[in-house]
CSV table of C-alpha atoms and ligand atoms in Angstrom, one decimal:
chain,number,residue,atom,x,y,z
A,1,MET,CA,17.2,-22.6,-70.0
A,2,ARG,CA,20.8,-22.3,-71.2
A,3,ALA,CA,21.3,-26.0,-71.1
A,4,ALA,CA,18.2,-26.5,-73.3
A,5,ILE,CA,19.5,-24.0,-75.8
A,6,SER,CA,22.9,-25.7,-75.9
A,7,LEU,CA,21.1,-29.0,-76.5
A,8,LEU,CA,19.2,-27.5,-79.4
A,9,VAL,CA,22.3,-26.1,-81.0
A,10,LEU,CA,23.9,-29.5,-80.7
A,11,LEU,CA,20.9,-31.1,-82.3
A,12,LEU,CA,20.9,-28.5,-85.1
A,13,SER,CA,24.6,-29.1,-85.9
A,14,MET,CA,23.9,-32.9,-85.9
A,15,CYS,CA,21.1,-32.4,-88.4
A,16,VAL,CA,23.3,-30.3,-90.6
A,17,VAL,CA,26.0,-33.0,-90.5
A,18,GLN,CA,23.3,-35.6,-91.3
A,19,THR,CA,21.9,-33.7,-94.2
A,20,GLU,CA,25.3,-33.1,-95.6
A,21,SER,CA,26.1,-36.8,-95.5
A,22,GLN,CA,22.7,-37.9,-96.8
A,23,GLY,CA,22.5,-37.6,-100.6
A,24,THR,CA,21.8,-34.7,-102.8
A,25,ASP,CA,18.1,-35.2,-103.6
A,26,ALA,CA,16.4,-31.8,-104.2
A,27,SER,CA,13.2,-32.6,-102.3
A,28,THR,CA,15.2,-33.8,-99.4
A,29,GLN,CA,17.3,-30.6,-99.5
A,30,LEU,CA,14.1,-28.5,-99.4
A,31,ASP,CA,12.8,-30.4,-96.3
A,32,VAL,CA,16.1,-30.0,-94.6
A,33,SER,CA,16.2,-26.3,-95.2
A,34,THR,CA,12.6,-25.9,-94.0
A,35,GLU,CA,13.5,-27.8,-90.9
A,36,LEU,CA,16.6,-25.7,-90.5
A,37,LYS,CA,14.6,-22.6,-90.7
A,38,GLU,CA,12.1,-23.8,-88.2
A,39,LEU,CA,15.0,-24.8,-85.9
A,40,ARG,CA,16.6,-21.3,-86.3
A,41,ASP,CA,13.2,-19.7,-85.5
A,42,LEU,CA,13.0,-21.9,-82.4
A,43,VAL,CA,16.5,-20.9,-81.3
A,44,VAL,CA,15.6,-17.2,-81.8
A,45,GLU,CA,12.4,-17.6,-79.8
A,46,LEU,CA,14.3,-19.5,-77.1
A,47,LYS,CA,16.9,-16.7,-77.0
A,48,GLY,CA,14.1,-14.2,-76.6
A,49,ARG,CA,12.7,-16.2,-73.8
A,50,LEU,CA,16.2,-16.5,-72.2
A,51,VAL,CA,16.5,-12.7,-72.3
A,52,ALA,CA,13.1,-12.3,-70.7
A,53,SER,CA,14.0,-15.0,-68.1
A,54,ASP,CA,17.3,-13.1,-67.4
A,55,ALA,CA,15.2,-10.0,-66.7
A,56,ASP,CA,13.0,-12.1,-64.4
A,57,ASP,CA,16.1,-13.3,-62.7
A,58,LEU,CA,17.3,-9.8,-62.1
A,59,ALA,CA,13.9,-8.7,-60.7
A,60,MET,CA,13.8,-11.8,-58.5
A,61,LYS,CA,17.4,-11.1,-57.3
A,62,GLN,CA,16.4,-7.5,-56.5
A,63,ARG,CA,13.3,-8.6,-54.7
A,64,LEU,CA,15.4,-11.1,-52.8
A,65,ALA,CA,17.9,-8.5,-51.8
A,66,ALA,CA,15.2,-6.2,-50.7
A,67,SER,CA,13.6,-9.0,-48.7
A,68,GLU,CA,17.0,-9.8,-47.1
A,69,THR,CA,17.4,-6.1,-46.2
A,70,LYS,CA,14.0,-6.2,-44.6
A,71,VAL,CA,14.7,-9.4,-42.7
A,72,GLU,CA,18.0,-7.9,-41.4
A,73,ALA,CA,16.1,-4.7,-40.3
A,74,LEU,CA,13.5,-6.9,-38.6
A,75,GLU,CA,16.2,-8.9,-36.9
A,76,ARG,CA,17.8,-5.8,-35.6
A,77,ALA,CA,14.5,-4.5,-34.4
A,78,LEU,CA,13.8,-7.8,-32.7
A,79,GLN,CA,17.3,-7.7,-31.0
A,80,ASP,CA,16.5,-4.1,-29.9
A,81,THR,CA,13.1,-5.2,-28.5
A,82,LYS,CA,14.7,-8.1,-26.7
A,83,ALA,CA,17.2,-5.9,-25.1
A,84,GLU,CA,14.5,-3.4,-24.1
A,85,MET,CA,12.4,-6.2,-22.6
A,86,ARG,CA,15.4,-7.5,-20.7
A,87,THR,CA,16.0,-4.1,-19.3
A,88,GLU,CA,12.3,-3.8,-18.5
A,89,VAL,CA,12.3,-7.1,-16.7
A,90,ASP,CA,15.4,-6.2,-14.8
A,91,ASN,CA,13.8,-2.9,-13.7
A,92,LEU,CA,10.6,-4.7,-12.7
A,93,LYS,CA,12.6,-7.3,-10.7
A,94,LYS,CA,14.5,-4.4,-8.9
A,95,GLU,CA,11.1,-2.7,-8.2
A,96,ASN,CA,9.6,-5.9,-6.9
A,97,ALA,CA,12.6,-6.4,-4.6
A,98,ALA,CA,12.3,-2.9,-3.3
A,99,ILE,CA,8.5,-3.4,-2.7
A,100,GLU,CA,9.2,-6.7,-0.9
A,101,LYS,CA,11.7,-5.0,1.3
A,102,LYS,CA,9.2,-2.3,2.2
A,103,VAL,CA,6.5,-4.8,3.0
A,104,GLU,CA,8.9,-6.7,5.2
A,105,ALA,CA,9.9,-3.5,7.0
A,106,LEU,CA,6.2,-2.6,7.5
A,107,GLU,CA,5.4,-6.1,8.8
A,108,LYS,CA,8.3,-5.8,11.2
A,109,GLU,CA,7.0,-2.4,12.3
A,110,VAL,CA,3.5,-3.8,12.8
A,111,ARG,CA,4.9,-6.7,14.8
A,112,ALA,CA,7.2,-4.4,16.8
A,113,ALA,CA,4.4,-1.8,17.4
A,114,PRO,CA,3.3,-2.0,21.1
A,115,LYS,CA,-0.1,-3.2,21.8
A,116,VAL,CA,-1.6,-1.1,24.5
A,117,ALA,CA,-5.2,-1.1,25.8
A,118,PHE,CA,-6.7,-1.0,29.2
A,119,SER,CA,-10.0,-0.7,31.0
A,120,ALA,CA,-10.6,-0.8,34.8
A,121,ALA,CA,-13.5,-0.3,37.1
A,122,LEU,CA,-13.3,1.3,40.5
A,123,GLY,CA,-14.2,-2.0,42.0
A,124,GLU,CA,-15.9,-0.4,45.1
A,125,SER,CA,-19.2,-1.6,46.4
A,126,GLY,CA,-20.5,2.0,47.0
A,127,PRO,CA,-19.3,5.6,47.2
A,128,VAL,CA,-15.7,6.8,47.2
A,129,LEU,CA,-15.2,10.0,49.0
A,130,ALA,CA,-12.3,12.6,48.7
A,131,LYS,CA,-11.4,14.2,52.1
A,132,ARG,CA,-12.6,17.7,52.6
A,133,ASN,CA,-9.2,19.3,52.0
A,134,ASP,CA,-7.5,16.7,49.8
A,135,ASP,CA,-7.9,15.7,46.2
A,136,LEU,CA,-8.0,12.0,45.8
A,137,ASN,CA,-6.2,9.9,43.1
A,138,LEU,CA,-8.9,7.5,41.9
A,139,VAL,CA,-7.6,4.0,41.8
A,140,PHE,CA,-9.6,1.8,39.4
A,141,LYS,CA,-8.7,-1.5,41.0
A,142,LYS,CA,-10.8,-3.9,39.0
A,143,VAL,CA,-8.8,-4.5,35.9
A,144,ILE,CA,-11.0,-5.6,32.9
A,145,THR,CA,-8.3,-5.3,30.2
A,146,ASN,CA,-4.6,-4.5,30.5
A,147,VAL,CA,-2.8,-5.4,27.3
A,148,GLY,CA,0.8,-4.1,27.6
A,149,ASP,CA,0.5,-3.6,31.4
A,150,ALA,CA,0.7,0.2,31.0
A,151,TYR,CA,-2.0,0.7,33.5
A,152,ASN,CA,-1.0,0.2,37.2
A,153,SER,CA,-4.1,-0.9,39.2
A,154,THR,CA,-2.2,-0.2,42.5
A,155,THR,CA,-1.6,3.5,41.8
A,156,GLY,CA,-4.4,4.2,39.2
A,157,PHE,CA,-1.8,5.6,36.8
A,158,PHE,CA,-1.5,4.9,33.2
A,159,THR,CA,2.0,5.3,31.9
A,160,ALA,CA,2.6,5.7,28.1
A,161,PRO,CA,5.0,3.0,27.0
A,162,VAL,CA,5.7,4.7,23.7
A,163,ARG,CA,5.4,8.2,22.2
A,164,GLY,CA,2.1,8.3,20.4
A,165,VAL,CA,-1.5,9.3,20.3
A,166,TYR,CA,-3.8,7.6,22.9
A,167,TYR,CA,-7.5,7.6,23.3
A,168,ILE,CA,-8.3,8.1,27.0
A,169,ARG,CA,-11.8,7.9,28.4
A,170,PHE,CA,-13.7,7.6,31.6
A,171,THR,CA,-17.2,7.3,33.0
A,172,VAL,CA,-18.1,7.8,36.7
A,173,ILE,CA,-21.4,7.6,38.4
A,174,ASP,CA,-22.9,8.8,41.7
A,175,GLU,CA,-26.2,8.5,43.4
A,176,MET,CA,-27.1,12.1,44.5
A,177,ASP,CA,-28.4,13.0,47.9
A,178,GLU,CA,-28.9,16.2,50.0
A,179,ASN,CA,-25.2,16.3,50.9
A,180,HIS,CA,-23.9,15.3,47.5
A,181,TYR,CA,-25.7,16.8,44.5
A,182,HIS,CA,-22.6,18.2,42.7
A,183,MET,CA,-20.3,15.8,40.9
A,184,PHE,CA,-16.8,16.7,39.9
A,185,ILE,CA,-14.1,14.7,38.2
A,186,ARG,CA,-10.7,15.6,36.7
A,187,LEU,CA,-8.5,13.9,34.1
A,188,TYR,CA,-4.8,14.5,34.9
A,189,LYS,CA,-1.8,14.3,32.6
A,190,ASN,CA,1.7,14.4,34.3
A,191,GLY,CA,0.2,15.7,37.5
A,192,ARG,CA,-1.7,18.6,35.9
A,193,TRP,CA,-5.3,18.4,35.0
A,194,LEU,CA,-6.4,18.6,31.4
A,195,GLN,CA,-10.1,18.3,31.9
A,196,GLN,CA,-12.7,18.8,34.6
A,197,LEU,CA,-16.3,17.8,34.3
A,198,LEU,CA,-19.1,18.7,36.6
A,199,GLU,CA,-22.7,17.6,37.1
A,200,TYR,CA,-25.5,19.2,39.1
A,201,GLU,CA,-28.4,17.0,39.9
A,202,SER,CA,-31.1,18.5,42.1
A,203,ASN,CA,-33.5,15.6,41.7
A,204,MET,CA,-31.3,13.4,43.8
A,205,GLU,CA,-31.0,10.8,41.1
A,206,VAL,CA,-28.2,8.9,39.5
A,207,ALA,CA,-25.8,11.1,37.6
A,208,TYR,CA,-22.9,10.4,35.2
A,209,LEU,CA,-19.8,12.2,34.0
A,210,SER,CA,-18.2,10.8,30.9
A,211,SER,CA,-15.6,11.9,28.4
A,212,GLY,CA,-13.0,10.8,25.9
A,213,LEU,CA,-9.9,12.6,24.7
A,214,ALA,CA,-7.3,11.9,22.1
A,215,LEU,CA,-4.0,12.6,23.9
A,216,GLN,CA,-0.6,12.9,22.4
A,217,LEU,CA,1.8,11.4,25.0
A,218,GLU,CA,5.5,11.2,25.3
A,219,GLN,CA,7.0,7.9,26.5
A,220,GLY,CA,6.7,7.9,30.3
A,221,ASP,CA,3.8,10.5,30.4
A,222,THR,CA,1.2,9.6,33.0
A,223,VAL,CA,-2.6,9.9,32.9
A,224,ASN,CA,-4.9,9.4,35.9
A,225,MET,CA,-8.2,10.4,37.3
A,226,VAL,CA,-8.6,12.7,40.3
A,227,LEU,CA,-11.6,13.3,42.5
A,228,PRO,CA,-11.4,16.9,43.8
A,229,ALA,CA,-11.5,17.5,47.6
A,230,GLY,CA,-14.8,16.8,49.2
A,231,ARG,CA,-16.3,15.1,46.1
A,232,ARG,CA,-17.7,11.7,45.6
A,233,VAL,CA,-18.3,9.0,43.0
A,234,SER,CA,-19.7,5.5,43.3
A,235,ASP,CA,-19.4,2.1,41.9
A,236,SER,CA,-20.9,-1.3,42.3
A,237,THR,CA,-18.4,-4.2,42.2
A,238,ASP,CA,-20.7,-6.3,39.9
A,239,ASP,CA,-21.8,-3.6,37.5
A,240,SER,CA,-18.5,-1.8,36.8
A,241,ARG,CA,-20.3,1.5,36.6
A,242,SER,CA,-17.3,3.8,37.0
A,243,THR,CA,-14.5,3.0,34.6
A,244,PHE,CA,-11.2,4.4,33.3
A,245,SER,CA,-10.0,3.3,29.8
A,246,GLY,CA,-7.3,4.0,27.3
A,247,PHE,CA,-5.7,2.6,24.2
A,248,LEU,CA,-2.9,3.5,21.9
A,249,LEU,CA,-4.3,4.8,18.6
A,250,PHE,CA,-0.9,4.9,16.9
A,251,PRO,CA,2.8,5.4,17.9
A,252,CYS,CA,4.3,8.4,16.1
A,253,SER,CA,7.7,10.0,15.4
A,254,TYR,CA,8.6,13.6,16.2
A,255,ALA,CA,8.2,14.5,12.6
A,256,GLN,CA,4.7,13.0,12.5
A,257,CYS,CA,3.6,14.5,15.8
A,258,PRO,CA,5.3,17.7,16.9
A,259,ASN,CA,5.3,18.4,20.7
A,260,ALA,CA,1.8,18.7,22.2
A,261,THR,CA,1.0,22.0,23.8
A,262,VAL,CA,0.4,21.9,27.6
A,263,PRO,CA,-3.0,23.3,28.5
A,264,PRO,CA,-3.5,25.6,31.6
A,265,THR,CA,-4.0,24.0,34.9
A,266,THR,CA,-6.3,26.4,36.7
A,267,HIS,CA,-10.0,26.6,36.3
A,268,TRP,CA,-12.7,29.0,37.4
A,269,ALA,CA,-14.1,26.4,39.8
A,270,ASP,CA,-10.7,26.4,41.6
A,271,GLN,CA,-10.4,30.1,41.7
A,272,PHE,CA,-13.8,30.6,43.3
A,273,GLY,CA,-13.8,27.5,45.4
A,274,TRP,CA,-17.2,26.8,44.0
A,275,ASP,CA,-19.1,24.1,45.8
B,1,LIG,C1,2.6,-0.3,40.2
B,1,LIG,O1,3.1,0.7,41.0
B,1,LIG,C2,3.6,0.3,42.3
B,1,LIG,C3,3.9,1.5,43.1
B,1,LIG,O2,4.7,2.4,42.4
B,1,LIG,C4,4.8,-0.6,42.0
B,1,LIG,O3,5.3,-1.1,43.2
B,1,LIG,C5,4.4,-1.8,41.1
B,1,LIG,O4,5.5,-2.5,40.8
B,1,LIG,C6,3.7,-1.3,39.9
B,1,LIG,N1,3.2,-2.4,39.2
B,1,LIG,C7,3.5,-2.6,37.9
B,1,LIG,C8,2.9,-3.8,37.3
B,1,LIG,O5,4.3,-1.9,37.3
């Protein structure tokens, strides 16, 4: 705009020079002064426009400055967000590493956890009798399952390989007759009995005794089945009718499983010599 005005001023001065050099004719002078007036008006108008344009410039500059401030603020915010995200990502990576470590430890634990399960049948082709005055350790000779080798089929004892909770169960059968119509069976833990079951069958038919217990065992604790003195159970080698089974439900720490209480070892049947 300034350049245009300068050009106009230059043109104007040239016109003045020209009119001065070109004659003195009155009509010519009138034309020239009219033109001069028009040119002056034009210059005034252009000046006005220039002022307005300066004002526009100022407003534009202010807007630009405001925009720059905004952009700077946005850039700062963006930097902050980036930093926050970096921290977040770092934290997530750390968390992920911790989780992976835990999973690894759990996998290790699962792999290391002992696998214990057994089932054995008496493996006798008929009755097993306890002597009149002696309890008999029942030996379930016919091993069906013995993962972990914790059951000894020579002694009939199961020995807990780790501290934990085990599910121990048994089923025994007998065919009753006039001389044997009471059945008794005991589950022993560490040489003391935990459970005694009895059955009375006056119809001289087949009778069963069966049970299952969750037992908390220390490493090395033993569990076995005992036939009280004078009692009888039966089996059939093919049918595996009388069986002893157990499996580890879960190993556990002292914190998870405090010491188990030891139950009494006497029973009314012992006290009265009930037959
Ligand atoms: C079973 O017990 C007997 C007698 O104590 C022992 O000789 C044998 O080695 C044991 N068997 C196993 C597999 O531990």
